[in-house]
Coordinates of C-alpha atoms in Angstrom, one line a residue:
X571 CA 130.2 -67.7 145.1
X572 CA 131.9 -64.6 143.6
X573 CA 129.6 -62.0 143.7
X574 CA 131.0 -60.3 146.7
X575 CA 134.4 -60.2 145.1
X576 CA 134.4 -56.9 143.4
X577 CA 137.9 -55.7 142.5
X578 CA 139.4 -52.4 143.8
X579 CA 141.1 -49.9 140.6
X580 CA 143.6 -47.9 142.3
X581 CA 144.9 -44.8 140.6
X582 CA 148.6 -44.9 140.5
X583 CA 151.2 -41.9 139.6
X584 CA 151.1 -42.1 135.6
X585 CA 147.3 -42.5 135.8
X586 CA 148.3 -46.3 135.8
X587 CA 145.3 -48.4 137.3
X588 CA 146.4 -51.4 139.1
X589 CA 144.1 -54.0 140.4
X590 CA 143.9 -54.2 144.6
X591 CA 143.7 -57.5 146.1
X592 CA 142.2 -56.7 149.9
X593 CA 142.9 -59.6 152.5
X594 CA 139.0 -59.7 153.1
X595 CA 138.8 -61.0 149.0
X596 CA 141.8 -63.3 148.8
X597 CA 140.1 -65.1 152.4
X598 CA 137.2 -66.0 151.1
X599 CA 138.3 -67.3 148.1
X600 CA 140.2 -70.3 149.7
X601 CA 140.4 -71.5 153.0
X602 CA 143.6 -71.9 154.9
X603 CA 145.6 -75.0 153.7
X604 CA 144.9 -78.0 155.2
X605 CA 147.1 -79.6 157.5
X606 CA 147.5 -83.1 159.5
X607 CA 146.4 -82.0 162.7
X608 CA 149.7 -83.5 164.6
X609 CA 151.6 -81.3 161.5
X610 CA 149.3 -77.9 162.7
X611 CA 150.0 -78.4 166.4
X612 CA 153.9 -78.9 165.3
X613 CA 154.0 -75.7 163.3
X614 CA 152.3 -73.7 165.6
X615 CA 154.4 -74.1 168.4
X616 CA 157.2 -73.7 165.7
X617 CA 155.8 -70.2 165.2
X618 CA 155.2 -69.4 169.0
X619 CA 158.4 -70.3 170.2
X620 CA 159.3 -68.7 173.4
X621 CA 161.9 -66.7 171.5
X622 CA 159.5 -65.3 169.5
X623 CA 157.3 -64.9 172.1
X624 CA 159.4 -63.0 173.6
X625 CA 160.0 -60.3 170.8
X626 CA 156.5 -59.8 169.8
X627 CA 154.6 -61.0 172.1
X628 CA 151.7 -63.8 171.7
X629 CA 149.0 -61.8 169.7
X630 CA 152.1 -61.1 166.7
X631 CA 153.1 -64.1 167.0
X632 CA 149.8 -66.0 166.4
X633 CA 148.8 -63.9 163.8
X634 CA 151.7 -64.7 161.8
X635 CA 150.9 -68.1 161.7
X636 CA 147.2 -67.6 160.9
X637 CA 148.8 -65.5 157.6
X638 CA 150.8 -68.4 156.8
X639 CA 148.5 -70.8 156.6
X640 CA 146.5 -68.6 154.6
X641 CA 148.9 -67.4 152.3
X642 CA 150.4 -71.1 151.6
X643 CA 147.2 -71.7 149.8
X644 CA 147.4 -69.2 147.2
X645 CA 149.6 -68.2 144.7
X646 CA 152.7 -65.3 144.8
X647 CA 151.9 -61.6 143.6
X648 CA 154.2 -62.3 140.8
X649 CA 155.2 -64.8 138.6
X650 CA 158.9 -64.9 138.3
X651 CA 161.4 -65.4 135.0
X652 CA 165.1 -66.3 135.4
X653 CA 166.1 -64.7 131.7
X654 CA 168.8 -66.4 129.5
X655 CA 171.1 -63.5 129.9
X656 CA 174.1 -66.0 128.8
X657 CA 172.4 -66.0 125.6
X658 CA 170.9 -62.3 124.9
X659 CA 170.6 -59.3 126.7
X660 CA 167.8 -58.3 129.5
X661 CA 166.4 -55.9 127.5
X662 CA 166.1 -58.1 124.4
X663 CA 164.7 -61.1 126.1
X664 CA 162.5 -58.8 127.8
X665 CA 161.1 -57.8 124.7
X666 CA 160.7 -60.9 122.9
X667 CA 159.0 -62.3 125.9
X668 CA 156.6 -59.2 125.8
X669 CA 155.8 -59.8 121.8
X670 CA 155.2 -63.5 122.4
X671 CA 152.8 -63.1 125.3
X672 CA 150.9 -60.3 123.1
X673 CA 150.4 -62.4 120.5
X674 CA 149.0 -65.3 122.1
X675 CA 146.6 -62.9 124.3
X676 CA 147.0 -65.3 127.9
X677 CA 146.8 -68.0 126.0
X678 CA 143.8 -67.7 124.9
X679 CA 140.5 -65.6 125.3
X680 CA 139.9 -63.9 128.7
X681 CA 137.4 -62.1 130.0
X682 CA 138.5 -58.2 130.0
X683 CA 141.2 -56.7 128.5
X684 CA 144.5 -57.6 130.2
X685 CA 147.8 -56.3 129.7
X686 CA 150.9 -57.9 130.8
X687 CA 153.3 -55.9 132.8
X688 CA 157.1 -57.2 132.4
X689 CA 159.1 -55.7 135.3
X690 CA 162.6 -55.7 135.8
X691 CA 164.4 -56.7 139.1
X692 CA 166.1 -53.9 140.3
X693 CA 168.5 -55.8 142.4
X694 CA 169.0 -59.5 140.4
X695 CA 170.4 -58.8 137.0
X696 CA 168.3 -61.9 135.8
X697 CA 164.9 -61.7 136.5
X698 CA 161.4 -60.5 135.2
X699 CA 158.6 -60.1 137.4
X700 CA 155.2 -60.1 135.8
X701 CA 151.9 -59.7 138.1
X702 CA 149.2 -62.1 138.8
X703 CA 146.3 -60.2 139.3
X704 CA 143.6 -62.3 141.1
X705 CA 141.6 -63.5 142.9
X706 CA 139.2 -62.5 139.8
X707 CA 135.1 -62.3 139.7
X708 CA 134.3 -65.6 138.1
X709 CA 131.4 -66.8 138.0
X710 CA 130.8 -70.6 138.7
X711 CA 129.1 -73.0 136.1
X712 CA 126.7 -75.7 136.8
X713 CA 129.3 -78.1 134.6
X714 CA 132.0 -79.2 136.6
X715 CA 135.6 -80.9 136.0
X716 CA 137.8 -81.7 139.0
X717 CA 141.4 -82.2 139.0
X718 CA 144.1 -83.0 141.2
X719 CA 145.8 -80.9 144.1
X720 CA 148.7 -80.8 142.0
X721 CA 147.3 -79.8 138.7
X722 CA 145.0 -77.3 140.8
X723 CA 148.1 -75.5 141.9
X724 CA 149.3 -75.4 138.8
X725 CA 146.2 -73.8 137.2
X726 CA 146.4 -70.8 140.1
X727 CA 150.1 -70.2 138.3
X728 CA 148.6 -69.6 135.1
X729 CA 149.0 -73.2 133.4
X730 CA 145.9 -75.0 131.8
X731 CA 144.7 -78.2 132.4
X732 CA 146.7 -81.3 131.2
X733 CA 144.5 -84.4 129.9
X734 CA 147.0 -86.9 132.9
X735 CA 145.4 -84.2 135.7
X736 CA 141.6 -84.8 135.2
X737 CA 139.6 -86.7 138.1
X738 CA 136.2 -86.1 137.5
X739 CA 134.0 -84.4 134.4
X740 CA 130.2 -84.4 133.6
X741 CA 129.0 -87.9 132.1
X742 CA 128.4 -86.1 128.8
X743 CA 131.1 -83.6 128.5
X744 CA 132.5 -82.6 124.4
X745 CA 135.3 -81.0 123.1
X746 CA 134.3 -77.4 122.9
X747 CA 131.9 -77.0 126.1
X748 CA 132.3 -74.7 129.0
X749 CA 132.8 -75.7 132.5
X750 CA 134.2 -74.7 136.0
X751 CA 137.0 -76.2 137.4
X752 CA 137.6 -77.5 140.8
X753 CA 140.7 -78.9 142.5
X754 CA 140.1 -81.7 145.0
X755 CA 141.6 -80.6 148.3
X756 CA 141.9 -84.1 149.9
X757 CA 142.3 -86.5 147.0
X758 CA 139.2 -88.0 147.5
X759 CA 137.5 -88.0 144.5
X760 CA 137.8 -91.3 142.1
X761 CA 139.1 -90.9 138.7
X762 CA 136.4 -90.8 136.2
X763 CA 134.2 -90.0 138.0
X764 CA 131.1 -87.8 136.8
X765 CA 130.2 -85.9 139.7
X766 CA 132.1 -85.2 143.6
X767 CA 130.6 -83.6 146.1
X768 CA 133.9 -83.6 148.5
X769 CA 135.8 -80.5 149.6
X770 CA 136.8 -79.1 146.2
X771 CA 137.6 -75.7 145.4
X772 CA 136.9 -73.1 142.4
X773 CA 139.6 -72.3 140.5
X774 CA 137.8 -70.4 137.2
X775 CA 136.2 -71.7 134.1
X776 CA 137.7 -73.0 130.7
X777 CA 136.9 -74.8 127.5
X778 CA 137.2 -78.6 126.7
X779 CA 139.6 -79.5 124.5
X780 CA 139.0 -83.2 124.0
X781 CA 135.9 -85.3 125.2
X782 CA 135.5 -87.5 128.5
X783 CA 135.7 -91.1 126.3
X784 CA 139.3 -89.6 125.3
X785 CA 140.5 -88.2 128.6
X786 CA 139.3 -91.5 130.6
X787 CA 140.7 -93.8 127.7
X788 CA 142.1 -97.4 129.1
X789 CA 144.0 -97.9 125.8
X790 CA 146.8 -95.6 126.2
X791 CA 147.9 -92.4 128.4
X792 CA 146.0 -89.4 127.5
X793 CA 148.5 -86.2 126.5
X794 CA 148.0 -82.4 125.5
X795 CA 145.9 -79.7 127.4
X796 CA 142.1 -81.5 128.2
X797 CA 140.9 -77.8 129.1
X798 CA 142.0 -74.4 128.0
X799 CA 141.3 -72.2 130.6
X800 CA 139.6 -68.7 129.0
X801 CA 138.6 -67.4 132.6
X802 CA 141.2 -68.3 135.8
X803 CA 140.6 -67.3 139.4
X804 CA 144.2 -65.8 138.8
X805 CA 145.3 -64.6 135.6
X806 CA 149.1 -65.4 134.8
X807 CA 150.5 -65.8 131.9
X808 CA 150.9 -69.2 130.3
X809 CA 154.4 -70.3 129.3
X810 CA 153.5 -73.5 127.9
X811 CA 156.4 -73.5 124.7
X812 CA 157.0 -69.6 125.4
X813 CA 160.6 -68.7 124.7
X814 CA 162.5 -72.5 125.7
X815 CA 165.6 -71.3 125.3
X816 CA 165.4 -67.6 126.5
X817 CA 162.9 -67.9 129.2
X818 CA 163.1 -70.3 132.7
X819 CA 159.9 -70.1 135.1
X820 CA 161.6 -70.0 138.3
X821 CA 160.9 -68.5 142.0
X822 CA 162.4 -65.9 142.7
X823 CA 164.1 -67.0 145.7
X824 CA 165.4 -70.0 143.8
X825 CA 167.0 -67.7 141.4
X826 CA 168.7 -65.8 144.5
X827 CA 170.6 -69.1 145.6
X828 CA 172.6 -68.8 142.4
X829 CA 173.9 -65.2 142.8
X830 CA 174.5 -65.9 146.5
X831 CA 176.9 -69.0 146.0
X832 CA 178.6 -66.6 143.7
X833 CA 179.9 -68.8 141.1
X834 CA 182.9 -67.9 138.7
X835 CA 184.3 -68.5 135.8
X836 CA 186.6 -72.0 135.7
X837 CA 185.8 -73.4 139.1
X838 CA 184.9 -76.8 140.2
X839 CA 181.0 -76.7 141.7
X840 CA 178.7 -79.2 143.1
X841 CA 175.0 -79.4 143.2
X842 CA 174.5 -81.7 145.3
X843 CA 170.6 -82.6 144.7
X844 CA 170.0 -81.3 141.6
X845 CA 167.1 -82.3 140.2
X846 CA 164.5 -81.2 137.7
X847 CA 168.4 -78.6 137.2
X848 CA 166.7 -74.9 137.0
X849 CA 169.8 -74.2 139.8
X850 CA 172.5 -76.0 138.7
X851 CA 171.6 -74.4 135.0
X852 CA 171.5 -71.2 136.6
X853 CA 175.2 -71.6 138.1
X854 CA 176.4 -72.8 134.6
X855 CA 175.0 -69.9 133.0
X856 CA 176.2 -67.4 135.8
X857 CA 179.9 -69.3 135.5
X858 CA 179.4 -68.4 131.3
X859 CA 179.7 -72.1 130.8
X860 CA 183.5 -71.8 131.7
X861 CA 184.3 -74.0 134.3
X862 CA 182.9 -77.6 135.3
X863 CA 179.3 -78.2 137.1
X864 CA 179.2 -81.5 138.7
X865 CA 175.4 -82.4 139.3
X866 CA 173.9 -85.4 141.5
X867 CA 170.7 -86.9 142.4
X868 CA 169.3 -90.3 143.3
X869 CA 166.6 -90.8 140.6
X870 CA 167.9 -91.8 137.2
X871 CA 164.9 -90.5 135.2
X872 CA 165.3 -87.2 136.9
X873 CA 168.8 -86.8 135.6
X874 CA 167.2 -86.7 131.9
X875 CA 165.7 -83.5 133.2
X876 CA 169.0 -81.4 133.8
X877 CA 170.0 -82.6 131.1
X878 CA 167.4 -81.1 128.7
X879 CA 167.7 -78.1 130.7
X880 CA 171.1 -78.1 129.8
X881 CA 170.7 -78.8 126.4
X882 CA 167.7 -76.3 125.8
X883 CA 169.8 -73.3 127.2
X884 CA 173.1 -73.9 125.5
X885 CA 175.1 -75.2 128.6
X886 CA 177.8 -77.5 128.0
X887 CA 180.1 -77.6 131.3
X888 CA 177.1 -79.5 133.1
X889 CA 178.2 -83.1 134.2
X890 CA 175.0 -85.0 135.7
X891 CA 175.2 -88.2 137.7
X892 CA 173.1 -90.4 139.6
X893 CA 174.4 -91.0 143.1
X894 CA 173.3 -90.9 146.7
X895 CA 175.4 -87.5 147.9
X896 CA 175.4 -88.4 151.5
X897 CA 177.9 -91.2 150.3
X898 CA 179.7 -88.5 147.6
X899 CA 182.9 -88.6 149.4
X900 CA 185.5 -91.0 148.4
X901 CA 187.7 -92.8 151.1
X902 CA 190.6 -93.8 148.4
X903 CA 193.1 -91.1 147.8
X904 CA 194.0 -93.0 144.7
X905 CA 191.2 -92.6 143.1
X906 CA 191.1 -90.8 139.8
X907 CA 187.8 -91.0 138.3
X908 CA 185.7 -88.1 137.2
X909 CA 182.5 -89.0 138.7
X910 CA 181.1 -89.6 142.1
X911 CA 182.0 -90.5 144.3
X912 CA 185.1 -87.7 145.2
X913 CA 188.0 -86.6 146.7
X914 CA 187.4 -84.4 150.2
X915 CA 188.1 -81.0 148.9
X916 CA 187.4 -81.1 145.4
X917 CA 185.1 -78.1 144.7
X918 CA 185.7 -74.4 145.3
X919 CA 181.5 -74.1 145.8
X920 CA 179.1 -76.5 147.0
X921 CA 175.4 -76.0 146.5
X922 CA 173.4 -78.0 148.6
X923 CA 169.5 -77.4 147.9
X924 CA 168.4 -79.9 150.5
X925 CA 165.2 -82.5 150.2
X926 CA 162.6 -81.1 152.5
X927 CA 159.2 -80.8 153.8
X928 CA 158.5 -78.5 151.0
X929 CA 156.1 -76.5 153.7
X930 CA 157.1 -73.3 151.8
X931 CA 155.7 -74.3 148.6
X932 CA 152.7 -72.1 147.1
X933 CA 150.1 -72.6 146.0
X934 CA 149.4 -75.2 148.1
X935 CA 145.8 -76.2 149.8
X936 CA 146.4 -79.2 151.0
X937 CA 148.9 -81.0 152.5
X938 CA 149.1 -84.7 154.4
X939 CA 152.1 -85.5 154.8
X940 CA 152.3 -87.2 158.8
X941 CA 154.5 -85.9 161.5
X942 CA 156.2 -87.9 161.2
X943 CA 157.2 -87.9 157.9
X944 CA 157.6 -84.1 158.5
X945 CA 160.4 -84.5 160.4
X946 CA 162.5 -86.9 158.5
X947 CA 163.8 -84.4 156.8
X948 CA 166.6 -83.2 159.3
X949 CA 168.7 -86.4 159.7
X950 CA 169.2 -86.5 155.7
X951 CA 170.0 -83.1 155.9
X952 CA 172.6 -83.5 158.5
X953 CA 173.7 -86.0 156.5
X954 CA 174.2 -84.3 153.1
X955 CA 175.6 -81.4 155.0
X956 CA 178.5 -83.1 156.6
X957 CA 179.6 -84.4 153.1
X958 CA 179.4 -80.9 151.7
X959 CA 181.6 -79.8 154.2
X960 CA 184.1 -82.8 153.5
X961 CA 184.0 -81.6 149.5
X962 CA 184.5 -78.2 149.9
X963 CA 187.8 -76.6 149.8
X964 CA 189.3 -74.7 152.6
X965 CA 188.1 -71.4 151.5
X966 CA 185.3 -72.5 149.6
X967 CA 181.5 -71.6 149.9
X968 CA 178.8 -73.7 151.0
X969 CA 175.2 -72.8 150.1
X970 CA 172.7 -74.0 152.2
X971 CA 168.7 -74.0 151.1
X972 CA 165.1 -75.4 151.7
X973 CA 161.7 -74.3 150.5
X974 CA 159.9 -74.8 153.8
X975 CA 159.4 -73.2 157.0
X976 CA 160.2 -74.5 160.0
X977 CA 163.2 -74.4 162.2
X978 CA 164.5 -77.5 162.3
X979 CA 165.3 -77.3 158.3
X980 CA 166.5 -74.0 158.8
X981 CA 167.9 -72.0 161.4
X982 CA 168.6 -75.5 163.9
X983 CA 170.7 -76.5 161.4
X984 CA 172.1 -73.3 161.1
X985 CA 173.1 -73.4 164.7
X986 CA 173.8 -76.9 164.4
X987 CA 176.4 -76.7 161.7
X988 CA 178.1 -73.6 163.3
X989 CA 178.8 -76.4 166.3
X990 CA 179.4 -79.2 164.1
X991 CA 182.0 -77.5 161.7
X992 CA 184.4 -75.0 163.8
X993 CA 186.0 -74.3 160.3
X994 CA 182.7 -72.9 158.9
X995 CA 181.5 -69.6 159.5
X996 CA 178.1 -67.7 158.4
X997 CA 178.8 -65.2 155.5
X998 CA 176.8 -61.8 154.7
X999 CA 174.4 -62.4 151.0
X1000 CA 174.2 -60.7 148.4
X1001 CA 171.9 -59.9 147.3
X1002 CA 169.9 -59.4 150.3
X1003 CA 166.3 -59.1 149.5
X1004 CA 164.5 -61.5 152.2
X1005 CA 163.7 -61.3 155.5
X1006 CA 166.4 -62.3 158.3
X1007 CA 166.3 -65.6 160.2
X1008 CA 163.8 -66.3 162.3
X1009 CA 163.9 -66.3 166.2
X1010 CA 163.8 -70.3 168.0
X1011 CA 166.9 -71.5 167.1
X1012 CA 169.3 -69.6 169.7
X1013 CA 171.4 -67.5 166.9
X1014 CA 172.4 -64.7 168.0
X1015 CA 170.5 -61.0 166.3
X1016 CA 174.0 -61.1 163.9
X1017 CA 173.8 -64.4 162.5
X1018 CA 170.5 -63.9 162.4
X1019 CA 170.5 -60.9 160.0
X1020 CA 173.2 -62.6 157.8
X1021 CA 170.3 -65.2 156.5
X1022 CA 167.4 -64.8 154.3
X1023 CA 164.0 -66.3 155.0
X1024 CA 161.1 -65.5 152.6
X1025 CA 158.1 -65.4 154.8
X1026 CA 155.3 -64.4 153.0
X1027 CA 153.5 -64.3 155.6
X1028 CA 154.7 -61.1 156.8
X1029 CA 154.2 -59.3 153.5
X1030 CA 151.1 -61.1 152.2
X1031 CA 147.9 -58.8 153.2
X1032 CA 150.0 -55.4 152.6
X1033 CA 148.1 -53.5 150.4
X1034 CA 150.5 -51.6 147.8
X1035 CA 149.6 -47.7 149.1
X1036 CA 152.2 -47.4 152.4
X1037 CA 150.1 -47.0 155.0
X1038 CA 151.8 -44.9 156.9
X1039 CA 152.9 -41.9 154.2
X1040 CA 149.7 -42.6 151.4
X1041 CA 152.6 -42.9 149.3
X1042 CA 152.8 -46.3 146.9
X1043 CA 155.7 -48.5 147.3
X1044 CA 157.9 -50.2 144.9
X1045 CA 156.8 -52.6 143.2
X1046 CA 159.6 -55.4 143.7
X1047 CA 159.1 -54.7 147.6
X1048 CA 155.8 -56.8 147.2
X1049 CA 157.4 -59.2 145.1
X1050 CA 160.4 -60.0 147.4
X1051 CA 157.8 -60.4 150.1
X1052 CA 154.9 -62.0 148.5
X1053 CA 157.3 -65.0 146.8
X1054 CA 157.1 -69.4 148.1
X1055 CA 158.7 -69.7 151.4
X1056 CA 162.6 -70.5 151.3
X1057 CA 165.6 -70.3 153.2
X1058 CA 169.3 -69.6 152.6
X1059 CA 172.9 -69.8 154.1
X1060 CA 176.1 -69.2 153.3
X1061 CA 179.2 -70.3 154.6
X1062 CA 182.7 -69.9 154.2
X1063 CA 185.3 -72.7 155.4
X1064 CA 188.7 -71.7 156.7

């Protein structure tokens, strides 16, 4: 499958050689993601508004959709660390996270000699970039394991295969033998099975950790790594136990929403869906743990999660509960209880990180959600939103964010709130790194440009030499481009 993926070494100023990914190689790797066919037809006319249409025309415009759906199925140029910085210096974590990743060589053998670049943000005092370098030639075995969608995306980020993720492995398969692994694009394949000839695809070879009577046991839930990948499609490091305390994977965008709501020392903040924490933790840390972090979400077991966070990275100002935040307002002035619900204009920032279609998530090959399902999204949101607006002090900040795509999750309620909330009013970010909001929504070209949507579609098939001058660009350009899809706000209320 493979052999026509030959790798281009670019000489770089140093006489550093960096591996070139051409568009031609990463397409016929994997195919677009898949979509519902009502969910295509939706998000295309998404991305050939008339608006749009009428900036760049109908060729640009369905171009960038046919990027999109070809980017969304594989992963970011980089894989992104949020670094402790609460806890120790950049530089220090930086080179503890260098000596750790040495030592355990990628996890594992490899073929070729790798080294692992760690890069620091130039712009977000935070964050370490370090560069997947992929689509690889791997050559495909005749012994074949196939896991879920889910575990396949996790694999193309650099993670190995957990026992819970297996589907399907050869009727024979030992601890200690070699095979390929495939995701399962449409989640058709039965679990244990020993063969699937559905739509799978490759996503590099590894060894067997345990063998298939163990991984298919009916007596208890398997646990631990079932195969150690030794040659991925895309290498990227594994964190697995790397650095708890020091070290939080974390997109990059995901990291911005923290530095854009701007928290300080000994304020009141809500996050209002909070869950698995990496944000509110984030806000704590940014805050130095002085102050108070109120964090809600609906699922109790979920709560457990910020919690550890918390725990893991020192954080002690973190208050977690669970509780529906569209019903986070209290209607009793008398109230006096810590907890949800609250008292309208209780927190000097409001985070709200809104439950979405998740259309921005990478990798992703498959996705089949209905329509309409798609678009339930937007009442909840409008419903969360008009209880952040009821909590927030009058000159507070409201931070508004999704990792998905379309307009209605984004920019319409953009608009919509600017309608909605006379008392709120779009605020310039900082930093600035993304793209500016996209055109469907009626906002006019300022309100646009005080947004930020990641669309890596726009930046995905750049090659790194500037077409234009020969000359390379920086580094962190591609990885501000090249990053999930995600969108953020910010709004003052007066």
């Amino acid at each position: 499958m493979n052999g026509c993926l030959v790798p281009c070494l670019v000489k770089r100023p140093g006489n550093q050689l960096e591996l070139m990914i051409s568009e031609e190689m990463k397409k016929s790797v994997f195919p677009q993601i898949y979509l519902q066919p009502e969910v295509h037809d939706h998000l295309k006319n998404v991305f050939l508004n008339n608006e749009l249409l009428s900036a760049v025309g109908q060729v640009d415009a369905e171009r960038r959709f046919q990027k999109l759906l070809e980017c969304l199925s594989h992963p970011p140029s980089y894989t992104c660390v949020r670094a402790s910085t609460h806890l120790a210096s950049l530089e220090e974590i930086r080179q503890k996270l260098g000596e750790e990743l040495k030592q355990q060589q990628m996890c594992g053998p490899t073929t070729g000699d790798v080294s692992t670049k760690i890069l620091l943000h130039p712009r977000i005092p935070d964050v370490l970039l370090l560069p997947v370098i992929g689509p690889r030639p791997v050559t495909q075995l005749r012994s074949e394991v196939v896991v879920g969608a889910l575990c396949g995306n996790a694999v193309l980020r650099g993670a190995h295969v957990f026992a819970p993720g297996i589907i399907a492995t050869p009727k024979f398969m030992k601890r200690g033998d070699v095979v390929s692994v495939f995701s399962d694009m449409e989640g058709k394949c039965t679990r244990g099975a020993k063969a699937f000839q559905g739509k799978k695809v490759f996503l590099g070879n590894g060894v067997s950790e345990m063998d298939r009577s163990r991984i298919f046991c009916t007596d208890e839930p398997v646990k631990g790594v079932g195969i150690r990948m030794v040659e991925p499609l895309y290498q990227s490091p594994c964190f697995d136990g790397v650095l708890p305390s020091l070290a939080f994977l974390q997109n990059l965008p995901s990291v911005l929403v923290g530095h854009v709501l701007g928290p300080r020392p000994g304020e009141r903040i809500l996050d209002m869906c909070a869950a698995p924490g990496g944000k509110t933790c984030h806000i704590a840390a940014l805050m130095g743990d002085k102050g108070e972090v109120l964090a809600l979400d609906r699922i109790q077991n979920k709560l457990e999660r910020i919690r550890h966070n918390a725990q893991i990275l020192r954080l002690h100002c973190i208050k977690a509960y669970c509780f529906n935040s569209t019903r986070a307002v209290s209607s009793d002035p008398a109230q006096e209880t810590e907890g949800p619900p609250f008292l309208p204009e209780s927190f000097d920032r409001v985070l709200l990180d809104a439950p979405c279609s998740g259309l921005g998530q990478r990798p992703n090959m498959a996705n089949t959600w209905s329509l309409k399902e798609i678009r339930s999204y937007q009442p909840l949101q409008r419903k969360l939103f008009q209880a952040a607006v009821q909590l927030l002090k009058r000159g507070g900040v409201l931070v508004y964010s999704t990792c998905t795509v379309t307009l209605a999750e984004n920019e319409e309620q953009v608009a919509w709130a600017l309608k909605a909330f006379p008392c709120l009013s779009l605020q310039p970010q900082e930093p600035h790194i993304g793209s500016e909001g996209m055109l469907g929504a009626g906002l006019s070209p300022d309100q646009l440009r005080l947004l930020q949507r990641f669309s890596p579609e726009l930046s995905w098939d750049q090659t790194e030499p500037d077409g234009s001058s020969g000359s390379p660009s920086p580094l962190t350009d591609r990885a501000n481009g090249d990053t999930i899809g995600f969108f953020i706000a910010k709004f003052l209320k007066s």
